[in-house]
Amino acid sequence: MPANQQFLLDNRPAGEAVASNFKLVSSETPPLQDGQVLVRHHYLSLDPYMRGRMSDSKSYTAPQPLGEVMLGGTVGEVVESRSPRFQPGDKVVGMGGWQLYSVVNADEPGALRKVDTSHVPLSYYLGAVGMPGVTAWYGLVKIIEPKAGETMVVSAATGAVGSAFAALAKARGCRTVGIAGGPDKCRYAVEELGFDACIDYKLHQDAASLSKALKEACPDGIDGYFENVGGMVLDAVLPRMNAFGRIAVCGMIAGYDGKPMPLTCPALILTSRLKVQGFIVTEHMDIWPEALKELAGLVATGTLRPRESVAEGLEAAPEAFLGLLKGKNFGKQLVKLI
Amino acid sequence: MPANQQFLLDNRPAGEAVASNFKLVSSETPPLQDGQVLVRHHYLSLDPYMRGRMSDSKSYTAPQPLGEVMLGGTVGEVVESRSPRFQPGDKVVGMGGWQLYSVVNADEPGALRKVDTSHVPLSYYLGAVGMPGVTAWYGLVKIIEPKAGETMVVSAATGAVGSAFAALAKARGCRTVGIAGGPDKCRYAVEELGFDACIDYKLHQDAASLSKALKEACPDGIDGYFENVGGMVLDAVLPRMNAFGRIAVCGMIAGYDGKPMPLTCPALILTSRLKVQGFIVTEHMDIWPEALKELAGLVATGTLRPRESVAEGLEAAPEAFLGLLKGKNFGKQLVKLI
């Protein structure tokens, strides 16, 4: 059996996550049982939700157990199969974790999915045509329920979720405004991702200043907001929301290190009659086929051209992940493993 | 024409509202024009939303203009009519304001509604079978959407909205828990209003302590919360919400004096996948007939026996209103004018 390399969660962060929370180990992949397949990973996906799993606090899912392989989405190729459902050479997407190979029980529903790489590059199944894309779709279509002519705003605009959100919102005839960090990302959002405007939050010291910039970029107010960040950005958006606005809460990365992150003026939820709703896309598997179909179509026609930030080799995963938490990535953060 | 007495808003509160914000004046009621009726008010309703209108800040409605009669719901009797739609002696509910008489354009949609006092006392049309009752109905039925066996919580539990909420939630097979101020209100909530439990928030110095009491009163967590208060109470409820819980935001009386009232941990909206939605019942007139029918039925059968706190005479209105903002009322706050 081939030699595997794995990153385990060795210890939990005290405050900010650090590289020494992870531990690299070598192991042999075990022999396959009936119904199992061996997958060689081509790409590992790094996503903000992983930070939540590293902590032991009450959250929506069980924490990542210590001493086990860090969880994570992967795309790769079947190299050995004892399942009639998969053949060596099949391209697959699954939750293989931070390692070079994974052994998967192929009969477990949703464990492994064959994908077609004739029109969509394999790595995109971890981003625009994968979990992040479906996340954008669910928040926009099922929570925000946009109407043509409305104004949509998304934070972390050039990330995997934000770029899919822009393409989906533009396809519905909405004015689409991003919030991102730095002039390069903002320029890219407008020139490449189709945003009508993008605000650099790093130019603003406080919520009042950012809110003023939002007012200029959204002259008709904000009808839908897709929240990836929380903290000051949410404080800045809230006063700009129109009556009956909808906020889909997908992430609050600003608070992942345990910093207190209060909402300054929740009374605006009442005075503007807002709907604020949190969600986790893996709890809504029924909408994935419809969402993936639209996203694959947007990619195939070139409407959605997601950017990727690719780290080379499994050893690079921890630093790439810590950078992602600080917004150092530019587009979907991947680790290339082959 | 009869002599009228009126309370005008004389000046806006700087912080806490005070009696000198209001000014009592005498006047003659003007002669009726075609289509107008003269109503003698029997009861004036005092409600927390009035505090919001006294300020000049951006809110969901225009502020109460200075120098004009304070707005407010009233029930009374038609004493003179130049409208074919109303006869002297008709019992009516309307928005007559803080005064003894009002002249109403009877053809204006929704301006005046005839009511039947054979099974429902006239004053109830300002409470359980009026705007507060419909408010409870909308939040429960349209936002929280309760299922039998779920746990519902309401703050300001013995008020007009809270007592209607309890009857409506119990009718749907829910465990119903109140939050109120003081042992008398809590005992009354359980013994007379049908709450399964009621927590005295005055026994708790902080959100953590109140949250612990909620955990004991709601052993299966909270599925629906109707918010009248905000501040510490909302901070205490949020960690007790079950996954996919719903919060109807009707009022945030704790912040009406302009005190900053942050929400300590908005990330719980994400981790518990909550829906938090603000609403104003007068924007949903389509549901009033259905809601009023159910509420009148609950009153007629004795299931809903709302308590009233009655101040005597128009001069008593300012002190009664300021007491209401501090929770000094016990049940629906009215001013008897006849």
PDB file of N, CA and C in Angstrom, chain B residues 233-298:
ATOM      1  N   VAL B 233     -32.036  40.569  28.583  1.00  0.00           N
ATOM      2  CA  VAL B 233     -32.949  39.426  28.432  1.00  0.00           C
ATOM      3  C   VAL B 233     -32.644  38.674  27.132  1.00  0.00           C
ATOM      4  N   LEU B 234     -32.424  39.413  26.053  1.00  0.00           N
ATOM      5  CA  LEU B 234     -32.086  38.760  24.782  1.00  0.00           C
ATOM      6  C   LEU B 234     -30.750  38.032  24.886  1.00  0.00           C
ATOM      7  N   ASP B 235     -29.782  38.664  25.563  1.00  0.00           N
ATOM      8  CA  ASP B 235     -28.488  38.004  25.770  1.00  0.00           C
ATOM      9  C   ASP B 235     -28.652  36.684  26.534  1.00  0.00           C
ATOM     10  N   ALA B 236     -29.609  36.655  27.456  1.00  0.00           N
ATOM     11  CA  ALA B 236     -29.818  35.449  28.259  1.00  0.00           C
ATOM     12  C   ALA B 236     -30.541  34.360  27.474  1.00  0.00           C
ATOM     13  N   VAL B 237     -31.443  34.767  26.604  1.00  0.00           N
ATOM     14  CA  VAL B 237     -32.242  33.794  25.845  1.00  0.00           C
ATOM     15  C   VAL B 237     -31.418  33.136  24.746  1.00  0.00           C
ATOM     16  N   LEU B 238     -30.593  33.928  24.068  1.00  0.00           N
ATOM     17  CA  LEU B 238     -29.919  33.452  22.855  1.00  0.00           C
ATOM     18  C   LEU B 238     -29.172  32.124  23.048  1.00  0.00           C
ATOM     19  N   PRO B 239     -28.387  31.967  24.121  1.00  0.00           N
ATOM     20  CA  PRO B 239     -27.666  30.688  24.269  1.00  0.00           C
ATOM     21  C   PRO B 239     -28.589  29.501  24.553  1.00  0.00           C
ATOM     22  N   ARG B 240     -29.812  29.739  24.903  1.00  0.00           N
ATOM     23  CA  ARG B 240     -30.761  28.664  25.228  1.00  0.00           C
ATOM     24  C   ARG B 240     -31.581  28.252  24.017  1.00  0.00           C
ATOM     25  N   MET B 241     -31.411  28.975  22.902  1.00  0.00           N
ATOM     26  CA  MET B 241     -32.204  28.655  21.705  1.00  0.00           C
ATOM     27  C   MET B 241     -31.733  27.339  21.106  1.00  0.00           C
ATOM     28  N   ASN B 242     -32.674  26.488  20.737  1.00  0.00           N
ATOM     29  CA  ASN B 242     -32.354  25.256  20.023  1.00  0.00           C
ATOM     30  C   ASN B 242     -31.964  25.553  18.585  1.00  0.00           C
ATOM     31  N   ALA B 243     -31.308  24.585  17.951  1.00  0.00           N
ATOM     32  CA  ALA B 243     -31.015  24.698  16.526  1.00  0.00           C
ATOM     33  C   ALA B 243     -32.315  24.950  15.773  1.00  0.00           C
ATOM     34  N   PHE B 244     -32.242  25.838  14.803  1.00  0.00           N
ATOM     35  CA  PHE B 244     -33.379  26.207  13.959  1.00  0.00           C
ATOM     36  C   PHE B 244     -34.471  26.952  14.736  1.00  0.00           C
ATOM     37  N   GLY B 245     -34.095  27.580  15.860  1.00  0.00           N
ATOM     38  CA  GLY B 245     -35.050  28.386  16.622  1.00  0.00           C
ATOM     39  C   GLY B 245     -35.419  29.657  15.875  1.00  0.00           C
ATOM     40  N   ARG B 246     -36.562  30.219  16.252  1.00  0.00           N
ATOM     41  CA  ARG B 246     -37.072  31.445  15.611  1.00  0.00           C
ATOM     42  C   ARG B 246     -37.329  32.510  16.672  1.00  0.00           C
ATOM     43  N   ILE B 247     -36.878  33.723  16.376  1.00  0.00           N
ATOM     44  CA  ILE B 247     -37.079  34.841  17.293  1.00  0.00           C
ATOM     45  C   ILE B 247     -37.857  35.944  16.574  1.00  0.00           C
ATOM     46  N   ALA B 248     -39.041  36.250  17.090  1.00  0.00           N
ATOM     47  CA  ALA B 248     -39.833  37.360  16.556  1.00  0.00           C
ATOM     48  C   ALA B 248     -39.511  38.604  17.379  1.00  0.00           C
ATOM     49  N   VAL B 249     -39.000  39.628  16.720  1.00  0.00           N
ATOM     50  CA  VAL B 249     -38.595  40.846  17.433  1.00  0.00           C
ATOM     51  C   VAL B 249     -39.694  41.891  17.277  1.00  0.00           C
ATOM     52  N   CYS B 250     -40.400  42.116  18.363  1.00  0.00           N
ATOM     53  CA  CYS B 250     -41.557  43.015  18.372  1.00  0.00           C
ATOM     54  C   CYS B 250     -41.226  44.328  19.039  1.00  0.00           C
ATOM     55  N   GLY B 251     -40.360  44.273  20.050  1.00  0.00           N
ATOM     56  CA  GLY B 251     -40.011  45.491  20.767  1.00  0.00           C
ATOM     57  C   GLY B 251     -38.686  45.329  21.463  1.00  0.00           C
ATOM     58  N   MET B 252     -38.028  46.449  21.694  1.00  0.00           N
ATOM     59  CA  MET B 252     -36.781  46.440  22.468  1.00  0.00           C
ATOM     60  C   MET B 252     -36.855  47.604  23.442  1.00  0.00           C
ATOM     61  N   ILE B 253     -37.830  47.481  24.337  1.00  0.00           N
ATOM     62  CA  ILE B 253     -38.165  48.578  25.252  1.00  0.00           C
ATOM     63  C   ILE B 253     -36.963  48.998  26.084  1.00  0.00           C
ATOM     64  N   ALA B 254     -36.034  48.035  26.337  1.00  0.00           N
ATOM     65  CA  ALA B 254     -34.850  48.337  27.146  1.00  0.00           C
ATOM     66  C   ALA B 254     -34.005  49.434  26.515  1.00  0.00           C
ATOM     67  N   GLY B 255     -34.130  49.623  25.192  1.00  0.00           N
ATOM     68  CA  GLY B 255     -33.282  50.607  24.523  1.00  0.00           C
ATOM     69  C   GLY B 255     -34.006  51.877  24.125  1.00  0.00           C
ATOM     70  N   TYR B 256     -35.252  52.031  24.547  1.00  0.00           N
ATOM     71  CA  TYR B 256     -36.047  53.160  24.042  1.00  0.00           C
ATOM     72  C   TYR B 256     -35.532  54.521  24.505  1.00  0.00           C
ATOM     73  N   ASP B 257     -34.782  54.540  25.591  1.00  0.00           N
ATOM     74  CA  ASP B 257     -34.272  55.826  26.055  1.00  0.00           C
ATOM     75  C   ASP B 257     -32.936  56.183  25.407  1.00  0.00           C
ATOM     76  N   GLY B 258     -32.536  55.414  24.411  1.00  0.00           N
ATOM     77  CA  GLY B 258     -31.319  55.732  23.699  1.00  0.00           C
ATOM     78  C   GLY B 258     -30.063  55.155  24.326  1.00  0.00           C
ATOM     79  N   LYS B 259     -30.221  54.352  25.396  1.00  0.00           N
ATOM     80  CA  LYS B 259     -29.048  53.677  25.954  1.00  0.00           C
ATOM     81  C   LYS B 259     -28.497  52.705  24.916  1.00  0.00           C
ATOM     82  N   PRO B 260     -27.172  52.616  24.768  1.00  0.00           N
ATOM     83  CA  PRO B 260     -26.632  51.604  23.860  1.00  0.00           C
ATOM     84  C   PRO B 260     -27.019  50.218  24.386  1.00  0.00           C
ATOM     85  N   MET B 261     -27.405  49.319  23.495  1.00  0.00           N
ATOM     86  CA  MET B 261     -27.925  48.038  23.925  1.00  0.00           C
ATOM     87  C   MET B 261     -27.405  46.944  22.995  1.00  0.00           C
ATOM     88  N   PRO B 262     -26.075  46.691  23.047  1.00  0.00           N
ATOM     89  CA  PRO B 262     -25.509  45.727  22.098  1.00  0.00           C
ATOM     90  C   PRO B 262     -25.988  44.310  22.398  1.00  0.00           C
ATOM     91  N   LEU B 263     -25.894  43.482  21.370  1.00  0.00           N
ATOM     92  CA  LEU B 263     -26.141  42.051  21.515  1.00  0.00           C
ATOM     93  C   LEU B 263     -24.767  41.408  21.692  1.00  0.00           C
ATOM     94  N   THR B 264     -24.586  40.708  22.810  1.00  0.00           N
ATOM     95  CA  THR B 264     -23.236  40.266  23.174  1.00  0.00           C
ATOM     96  C   THR B 264     -22.680  39.214  22.218  1.00  0.00           C
ATOM     97  N   CYS B 265     -23.495  38.282  21.806  1.00  0.00           N
ATOM     98  CA  CYS B 265     -22.947  37.168  21.021  1.00  0.00           C
ATOM     99  C   CYS B 265     -23.786  36.842  19.785  1.00  0.00           C
ATOM    100  N   PRO B 266     -23.733  37.714  18.766  1.00  0.00           N
ATOM    101  CA  PRO B 266     -24.526  37.457  17.554  1.00  0.00           C
ATOM    102  C   PRO B 266     -24.098  36.190  16.820  1.00  0.00           C
ATOM    103  N   ALA B 267     -22.893  35.681  17.110  1.00  0.00           N
ATOM    104  CA  ALA B 267     -22.433  34.465  16.432  1.00  0.00           C
ATOM    105  C   ALA B 267     -23.364  33.286  16.712  1.00  0.00           C
ATOM    106  N   LEU B 268     -24.135  33.360  17.797  1.00  0.00           N
ATOM    107  CA  LEU B 268     -25.089  32.283  18.083  1.00  0.00           C
ATOM    108  C   LEU B 268     -26.167  32.186  17.007  1.00  0.00           C
ATOM    109  N   ILE B 269     -26.428  33.287  16.312  1.00  0.00           N
ATOM    110  CA  ILE B 269     -27.400  33.228  15.207  1.00  0.00           C
ATOM    111  C   ILE B 269     -26.910  32.235  14.163  1.00  0.00           C
ATOM    112  N   LEU B 270     -25.595  32.217  13.961  1.00  0.00           N
ATOM    113  CA  LEU B 270     -25.016  31.264  13.018  1.00  0.00           C
ATOM    114  C   LEU B 270     -24.936  29.861  13.615  1.00  0.00           C
ATOM    115  N   THR B 271     -24.311  29.754  14.785  1.00  0.00           N
ATOM    116  CA  THR B 271     -24.038  28.405  15.292  1.00  0.00           C
ATOM    117  C   THR B 271     -25.337  27.654  15.579  1.00  0.00           C
ATOM    118  N   SER B 272     -26.390  28.365  15.984  1.00  0.00           N
ATOM    119  CA  SER B 272     -27.668  27.679  16.218  1.00  0.00           C
ATOM    120  C   SER B 272     -28.623  27.802  15.030  1.00  0.00           C
ATOM    121  N   ARG B 273     -28.159  28.355  13.930  1.00  0.00           N
ATOM    122  CA  ARG B 273     -28.980  28.498  12.716  1.00  0.00           C
ATOM    123  C   ARG B 273     -30.337  29.095  13.044  1.00  0.00           C
ATOM    124  N   LEU B 274     -30.297  30.278  13.680  1.00  0.00           N
ATOM    125  CA  LEU B 274     -31.534  30.924  14.095  1.00  0.00           C
ATOM    126  C   LEU B 274     -32.076  31.830  13.000  1.00  0.00           C
ATOM    127  N   LYS B 275     -33.375  32.058  13.074  1.00  0.00           N
ATOM    128  CA  LYS B 275     -33.999  33.117  12.286  1.00  0.00           C
ATOM    129  C   LYS B 275     -34.437  34.193  13.272  1.00  0.00           C
ATOM    130  N   VAL B 276     -33.971  35.423  13.059  1.00  0.00           N
ATOM    131  CA  VAL B 276     -34.329  36.549  13.923  1.00  0.00           C
ATOM    132  C   VAL B 276     -35.016  37.581  13.034  1.00  0.00           C
ATOM    133  N   GLN B 277     -36.261  37.872  13.319  1.00  0.00           N
ATOM    134  CA  GLN B 277     -37.008  38.724  12.384  1.00  0.00           C
ATOM    135  C   GLN B 277     -37.818  39.783  13.119  1.00  0.00           C
ATOM    136  N   GLY B 278     -37.626  41.020  12.696  1.00  0.00           N
ATOM    137  CA  GLY B 278     -38.397  42.116  13.251  1.00  0.00           C
ATOM    138  C   GLY B 278     -39.670  42.348  12.449  1.00  0.00           C
ATOM    139  N   PHE B 279     -40.696  42.882  13.104  1.00  0.00           N
ATOM    140  CA  PHE B 279     -41.947  43.138  12.380  1.00  0.00           C
ATOM    141  C   PHE B 279     -42.745  44.231  13.074  1.00  0.00           C
ATOM    142  N   ILE B 280     -43.659  44.810  12.319  1.00  0.00           N
ATOM    143  CA  ILE B 280     -44.605  45.803  12.837  1.00  0.00           C
ATOM    144  C   ILE B 280     -45.978  45.378  12.359  1.00  0.00           C
ATOM    145  N   VAL B 281     -46.869  45.169  13.282  1.00  0.00           N
ATOM    146  CA  VAL B 281     -48.116  44.480  12.964  1.00  0.00           C
ATOM    147  C   VAL B 281     -49.012  45.294  12.029  1.00  0.00           C
ATOM    148  N   THR B 282     -48.873  46.619  12.060  1.00  0.00           N
ATOM    149  CA  THR B 282     -49.727  47.436  11.201  1.00  0.00           C
ATOM    150  C   THR B 282     -49.329  47.329   9.726  1.00  0.00           C
ATOM    151  N   GLU B 283     -48.192  46.683   9.447  1.00  0.00           N
ATOM    152  CA  GLU B 283     -47.809  46.457   8.044  1.00  0.00           C
ATOM    153  C   GLU B 283     -48.370  45.147   7.503  1.00  0.00           C
ATOM    154  N   HIS B 284     -49.148  44.455   8.317  1.00  0.00           N
ATOM    155  CA  HIS B 284     -49.676  43.151   7.902  1.00  0.00           C
ATOM    156  C   HIS B 284     -51.177  43.103   8.153  1.00  0.00           C
ATOM    157  N   MET B 285     -51.879  44.090   7.595  1.00  0.00           N
ATOM    158  CA  MET B 285     -53.316  44.211   7.874  1.00  0.00           C
ATOM    159  C   MET B 285     -54.094  43.008   7.344  1.00  0.00           C
ATOM    160  N   ASP B 286     -53.521  42.304   6.371  1.00  0.00           N
ATOM    161  CA  ASP B 286     -54.238  41.170   5.785  1.00  0.00           C
ATOM    162  C   ASP B 286     -54.519  40.054   6.790  1.00  0.00           C
ATOM    163  N   ILE B 287     -53.699  39.938   7.840  1.00  0.00           N
ATOM    164  CA  ILE B 287     -53.902  38.839   8.779  1.00  0.00           C
ATOM    165  C   ILE B 287     -54.792  39.229   9.959  1.00  0.00           C
ATOM    166  N   TRP B 288     -55.148  40.516  10.075  1.00  0.00           N
ATOM    167  CA  TRP B 288     -55.931  40.964  11.243  1.00  0.00           C
ATOM    168  C   TRP B 288     -57.265  40.219  11.396  1.00  0.00           C
ATOM    169  N   PRO B 289     -58.045  40.063  10.338  1.00  0.00           N
ATOM    170  CA  PRO B 289     -59.342  39.393  10.559  1.00  0.00           C
ATOM    171  C   PRO B 289     -59.190  37.981  11.144  1.00  0.00           C
ATOM    172  N   GLU B 290     -58.262  37.203  10.593  1.00  0.00           N
ATOM    173  CA  GLU B 290     -58.053  35.843  11.094  1.00  0.00           C
ATOM    174  C   GLU B 290     -57.574  35.864  12.543  1.00  0.00           C
ATOM    175  N   ALA B 291     -56.649  36.776  12.837  1.00  0.00           N
ATOM    176  CA  ALA B 291     -56.103  36.859  14.193  1.00  0.00           C
ATOM    177  C   ALA B 291     -57.170  37.311  15.186  1.00  0.00           C
ATOM    178  N   LEU B 292     -57.922  38.356  14.831  1.00  0.00           N
ATOM    179  CA  LEU B 292     -58.955  38.884  15.748  1.00  0.00           C
ATOM    180  C   LEU B 292     -60.029  37.840  16.024  1.00  0.00           C
ATOM    181  N   LYS B 293     -60.351  37.036  15.017  1.00  0.00           N
ATOM    182  CA  LYS B 293     -61.360  35.995  15.195  1.00  0.00           C
ATOM    183  C   LYS B 293     -60.885  34.977  16.243  1.00  0.00           C
ATOM    184  N   GLU B 294     -59.640  34.536  16.118  1.00  0.00           N
ATOM    185  CA  GLU B 294     -59.137  33.565  17.101  1.00  0.00           C
ATOM    186  C   GLU B 294     -59.070  34.186  18.494  1.00  0.00           C
ATOM    187  N   LEU B 295     -58.602  35.429  18.565  1.00  0.00           N
ATOM    188  CA  LEU B 295     -58.451  36.096  19.867  1.00  0.00           C
ATOM    189  C   LEU B 295     -59.809  36.317  20.533  1.00  0.00           C
ATOM    190  N   ALA B 296     -60.800  36.747  19.752  1.00  0.00           N
ATOM    191  CA  ALA B 296     -62.139  36.948  20.313  1.00  0.00           C
ATOM    192  C   ALA B 296     -62.692  35.619  20.823  1.00  0.00           C
ATOM    193  N   GLY B 297     -62.421  34.546  20.104  1.00  0.00           N
ATOM    194  CA  GLY B 297     -62.859  33.219  20.540  1.00  0.00           C
ATOM    195  C   GLY B 297     -62.213  32.810  21.852  1.00  0.00           C
ATOM    196  N   LEU B 298     -60.938  33.082  22.005  1.00  0.00           N
ATOM    197  CA  LEU B 298     -60.233  32.736  23.241  1.00  0.00           C
ATOM    198  C   LEU B 298     -60.765  33.540  24.419  1.00  0.00           C
TER     199      LEU B 298
END
